[in-house]
Coordinates of C-alpha atoms in Angstrom, one line a residue:
M1474 CA 13.9 5.4 50.5
T1475 CA 13.5 4.0 47.2
S1476 CA 11.5 1.4 48.0
A1477 CA 9.2 3.3 50.8
R1478 CA 8.6 5.3 48.3
R1479 CA 7.6 2.8 45.4
A1480 CA 5.8 1.1 49.0
G1481 CA 3.6 4.2 49.7
G1482 CA 3.1 4.6 45.5
R1483 CA 1.5 1.6 45.3
G1484 CA -0.4 1.9 48.3
H1485 CA -2.0 5.2 47.1
E1486 CA -3.5 3.5 44.3
D1487 CA -4.6 0.4 46.1
A1488 CA -6.4 3.0 48.0
A1489 CA -8.4 5.1 44.9
H1490 CA -9.3 1.3 42.8
D1491 CA -11.3 0.4 46.2
E1492 CA -13.4 3.8 46.9
P1493 CA -16.5 3.4 44.8
D1494 CA -17.8 5.0 41.2
E1495 CA -20.9 5.7 42.1
R1496 CA -21.2 7.3 38.0
W1497 CA -23.4 4.8 36.8
A1498 CA -26.0 5.6 39.3
V1499 CA -27.3 8.9 37.9
S1500 CA -27.6 7.6 34.5
Y1501 CA -29.7 4.5 36.4
A1502 CA -31.8 6.8 38.4
D1503 CA -32.2 8.7 34.3
M1504 CA -34.1 5.2 32.9
V1505 CA -36.1 4.6 36.2
T1506 CA -37.4 8.4 35.8
V1507 CA -37.8 7.5 32.2
L1508 CA -39.3 4.3 33.0
M1509 CA -42.0 5.5 35.3
C1510 CA -43.5 8.2 33.1
L1511 CA -44.0 5.9 30.2
F1512 CA -45.9 3.2 32.6
I1513 CA -47.6 6.5 33.7
V1514 CA -48.4 7.6 29.5
L1515 CA -49.5 4.2 28.7
Y1516 CA -51.4 3.6 31.6
A1517 CA -53.2 7.5 31.1
V1518 CA -53.9 6.8 27.7
S1519 CA -55.3 3.0 29.2
V1520 CA -58.1 4.7 30.6
V1521 CA -59.6 7.7 28.5
D1522 CA -63.3 7.9 26.9
E1523 CA -62.6 6.2 23.9
T1524 CA -65.5 7.5 21.9
K1525 CA -64.8 11.0 23.8
Y1526 CA -61.8 11.1 22.5
D1527 CA -62.1 9.8 19.1
Q1528 CA -64.5 13.2 19.4
L1529 CA -61.9 15.4 20.3
K1530 CA -58.7 13.7 18.4
N1531 CA -61.0 14.1 14.6
G1532 CA -62.3 17.2 16.6
L1533 CA -59.0 19.2 16.7
A1534 CA -56.9 17.6 13.6
A1535 CA -60.2 19.4 11.6
A1536 CA -59.2 22.3 12.8
F1537 CA -55.8 21.4 12.3
G1538 CA -56.9 20.7 8.1
Q1539 CA -56.3 17.4 8.9
S1540 CA -58.4 14.3 8.0
Q1541 CA -60.0 12.3 10.6
V1542 CA -57.9 9.0 11.8
E1543 CA -59.5 6.1 10.7
G1544 CA -58.3 2.7 12.5
G1545 CA -55.6 0.3 11.8
G1546 CA -52.1 1.9 10.5
D1547 CA -49.9 3.8 12.9
L1548 CA -51.1 4.7 16.3
T1549 CA -49.3 7.8 16.3
E1550 CA -49.6 9.3 13.0
G1551 CA -52.1 11.9 13.5
L1552 CA -52.1 11.5 17.4
V1553 CA -53.9 14.6 18.6
I1554 CA -52.7 14.0 22.7
P1555 CA -56.0 14.6 24.9
P1556 CA -56.2 17.5 27.2
E1557 CA -55.7 15.3 30.1
L1558 CA -51.9 14.9 28.6
L1559 CA -51.2 18.1 28.2
D1560 CA -49.1 19.9 31.6
D1561 CA -48.6 23.1 28.9
D1562 CA -50.3 26.1 30.5
G1563 CA -49.8 28.1 27.2
V1564 CA -52.2 25.3 25.2
R1565 CA -55.0 24.7 28.0
D1566 CA -55.4 28.0 27.5
V1567 CA -55.9 28.9 24.1
A1568 CA -57.9 25.6 24.3
A1569 CA -60.3 27.4 26.5
R1570 CA -60.0 30.5 25.0
A1571 CA -61.7 29.1 22.4
A1572 CA -64.4 26.9 24.0
Q1573 CA -65.5 30.5 25.2
E1574 CA -65.9 32.3 22.5
L1575 CA -67.8 29.8 21.1
D1576 CA -70.5 29.1 23.5
G1577 CA -70.7 33.0 22.9
L1578 CA -71.3 33.0 18.8
E1579 CA -73.7 30.2 20.2
K1580 CA -75.8 32.4 22.9
M1581 CA -75.6 34.9 20.4
R1582 CA -76.7 32.3 17.7
Q1583 CA -79.5 31.6 20.7
Q1584 CA -80.7 35.0 20.8
I1585 CA -81.6 35.6 17.4
T1586 CA -83.0 32.4 17.0
D1587 CA -85.3 32.9 19.6
A1588 CA -86.1 36.9 19.0
L1589 CA -87.0 35.1 15.0
A1590 CA -88.5 33.1 16.1
S1591 CA -91.8 34.6 18.6
Q1592 CA -92.8 36.3 15.3
G1593 CA -92.8 32.9 12.6
L1594 CA -89.7 34.4 11.2
Q1595 CA -87.0 31.9 12.0
D1596 CA -86.7 30.4 9.1
T1597 CA -85.5 32.8 6.6
V1598 CA -82.3 32.7 8.5
D1599 CA -79.8 30.3 8.9
F1600 CA -77.0 29.7 10.8
V1601 CA -72.9 28.1 10.5
I1602 CA -70.5 29.1 13.3
D1603 CA -66.4 29.4 11.8
D1604 CA -63.4 30.3 12.6
R1605 CA -64.4 33.9 10.6
G1606 CA -67.5 33.6 13.9
L1607 CA -71.1 33.4 12.7
K1608 CA -72.5 33.6 9.7
I1609 CA -76.4 34.4 9.6
G1610 CA -77.5 33.8 6.4
L1611 CA -80.6 35.6 4.8
V1612 CA -82.7 32.7 3.3
G1613 CA -84.1 33.4 -0.2
A1614 CA -82.7 36.7 -1.7
E1615 CA -86.8 37.2 -3.0
T1616 CA -87.7 37.1 0.9
F1617 CA -85.2 40.6 1.5
F1618 CA -85.5 42.2 -2.2
A1619 CA -87.6 42.1 -5.5
D1620 CA -86.2 41.0 -8.7
N1621 CA -83.3 42.8 -9.8
R1622 CA -83.1 45.8 -6.6
A1623 CA -82.0 46.3 -3.6
D1624 CA -85.1 47.7 -1.3
L1625 CA -85.0 45.9 1.4
S1626 CA -88.6 44.4 1.3
E1627 CA -90.7 45.2 4.3
K1628 CA -89.9 41.5 5.5
A1629 CA -86.6 42.3 5.3
D1630 CA -87.5 45.4 7.5
R1631 CA -89.0 42.7 10.4
V1632 CA -86.5 40.1 9.9
L1633 CA -83.2 43.2 10.3
A1634 CA -85.1 44.6 12.7
L1635 CA -84.8 41.6 15.0
I1636 CA -81.2 40.0 14.6
G1637 CA -80.2 43.8 14.8
D1638 CA -81.7 44.2 18.3
V1639 CA -79.0 41.5 18.9
L1640 CA -76.5 42.8 16.9
A1641 CA -76.6 46.1 18.9
A1642 CA -75.7 44.3 21.9
S1643 CA -72.5 42.8 21.4
G1644 CA -69.5 44.9 21.1
N1645 CA -68.3 42.5 17.3
Q1646 CA -67.1 43.9 13.9
I1647 CA -70.0 42.6 11.6
S1648 CA -69.5 42.0 7.2
I1649 CA -72.7 42.2 5.2
E1650 CA -71.8 40.5 2.2
G1651 CA -74.0 40.4 -1.1
H1652 CA -73.5 37.9 -3.1
A1653 CA -75.6 37.4 -6.9
D1654 CA -76.0 33.8 -9.0
H1655 CA -74.3 33.9 -12.5
R1656 CA -77.0 35.9 -14.3
A1657 CA -76.0 38.9 -16.2
A1658 CA -77.7 41.7 -13.7
V1659 CA -80.0 44.5 -15.8
A1660 CA -80.6 48.5 -15.1
P1661 CA -80.2 49.5 -13.1
F1662 CA -77.1 47.9 -11.9
E1663 CA -74.5 47.9 -14.5
S1664 CA -73.3 44.1 -13.6
N1665 CA -73.3 41.4 -10.7
W1666 CA -70.2 43.3 -8.8
E1667 CA -73.0 46.6 -8.1
L1668 CA -76.1 44.4 -7.3
S1669 CA -74.7 42.8 -4.7
S1670 CA -72.5 45.7 -3.1
G1671 CA -75.6 47.6 -3.3
R1672 CA -78.1 45.0 -1.6
A1673 CA -75.3 44.7 1.3
T1674 CA -74.9 48.1 2.0
K1675 CA -78.7 48.5 2.2
V1676 CA -78.3 46.0 5.3
A1677 CA -75.1 48.0 6.3
R1678 CA -77.4 51.0 6.2
Y1679 CA -80.4 50.2 7.8
L1680 CA -78.1 48.4 10.9
V1681 CA -76.6 52.0 11.3
E1682 CA -79.5 54.3 10.8
Q1683 CA -82.3 52.0 12.3
K1684 CA -80.7 50.3 15.3
S1685 CA -77.4 52.3 16.0
I1686 CA -74.9 49.8 15.2
A1687 CA -71.4 52.5 14.8
G1688 CA -70.9 52.8 11.2
T1689 CA -67.6 51.7 12.6
R1690 CA -68.7 48.5 13.7
V1691 CA -70.2 47.5 10.2
Q1692 CA -68.6 46.7 6.4
A1693 CA -70.7 46.5 3.6
V1694 CA -69.1 44.2 0.2
G1695 CA -69.8 42.7 -3.0
F1696 CA -68.5 40.1 -4.2
S1697 CA -70.9 39.4 -7.5
D1698 CA -71.6 35.9 -8.2
Q1699 CA -67.7 34.8 -7.4
R1700 CA -68.4 32.4 -4.6
P1701 CA -71.7 30.7 -5.3
I1702 CA -72.1 28.2 -2.6
V1703 CA -73.9 25.6 -5.1
A1704 CA -73.2 24.2 -9.1
G1705 CA -76.2 24.7 -11.5
D1706 CA -79.2 26.7 -12.7
S1707 CA -81.7 25.5 -11.4
P1708 CA -84.5 28.1 -9.6
E1709 CA -83.1 26.7 -6.5
D1710 CA -79.6 26.6 -6.6
L1711 CA -80.0 30.3 -8.0
A1712 CA -81.5 31.2 -4.9
A1713 CA -78.8 29.7 -3.2
N1714 CA -75.8 31.6 -4.6
R1715 CA -78.4 35.0 -4.6
R1716 CA -78.4 35.8 -1.1
V1717 CA -76.9 38.0 1.9
D1718 CA -74.6 37.4 4.5
I1719 CA -73.8 39.0 8.2
V1720 CA -71.2 38.1 9.8
V1721 CA -70.7 39.2 13.0
L1722 CA -66.7 38.5 13.5
S1723 CA -64.4 37.0 16.3
G1724 CA -62.3 39.4 18.4
A1725 CA -60.4 36.8 19.0
D1726 CA -56.9 36.1 17.8
E1727 CA -56.3 34.1 14.8
Q1728 CA -54.6 30.9 17.2
V1729 CA -57.8 30.7 19.2
R1730 CA -60.2 31.3 16.4
S1731 CA -58.5 28.6 14.5
L1732 CA -60.1 25.9 16.9
I1733 CA -63.3 26.8 16.7
P1734 CA -64.2 24.6 13.8
G1735 CA -62.9 21.8 15.1
L1736 CA -65.0 22.5 18.6
V1737 CA -67.9 23.1 16.1
Q1738 CA -67.6 19.3 15.0
A1739 CA -66.5 17.3 18.2
G1740 CA -70.5 19.3 19.5
T1741 CA -71.7 17.8 17.1
Q1742 CA -70.9 14.5 16.7
S1743 CA -71.5 14.1 20.5

């Protein structure tokens, strides 16, 4: 009986060893899948238009505060994956909304440009689109204000009337920001704070009172001489710093707005 049991036991063990172990197939399938994905990505990268890829890479790098990536070095350093390779719907959605927001700001800029050009006033303002929105710079304070005064000139009325028509049709919040050069203000202003604030307030009141823009959409801010755009004492430098900016604030969330400067930069390089 003992011999029979032992023989039966050995037969059961031999049968178990004869069955193939298929656990290796799972690991093998995973490895094949990874390799396939790798080759797909490598092929996709190889067919990307290099010029457009560089523009997008450097543009988005600027949006995230990175320097442009030059040739050489580690290819993965500073790499921005092109949209064709992104599968995340959230990333695509943010990029699409940023492009849409930029398009709206550019259309507003063009409307203002066309309106001013119709009256020969296109050289009285300049524009900047950034992560805040559309900044309309009133070029040369003397065009809009008398020296050391906050009262609007006749030309300022004409320019603001045309700008105000476009702004009234939008729903954006508007920030009017006054700046002064570094020279000390004289009477009736105690300092450049009062002078810059007074000019910003005059522009804000014009938009509210003459163009019926809701006061809840407008704010007036004076920065004195604390935010110069150029350094120097030449008449040109002083005039550049003595300015009023009308900023049409973007209503998009911060994540969307942070991409706008990069998109602007990529567009200027195309």
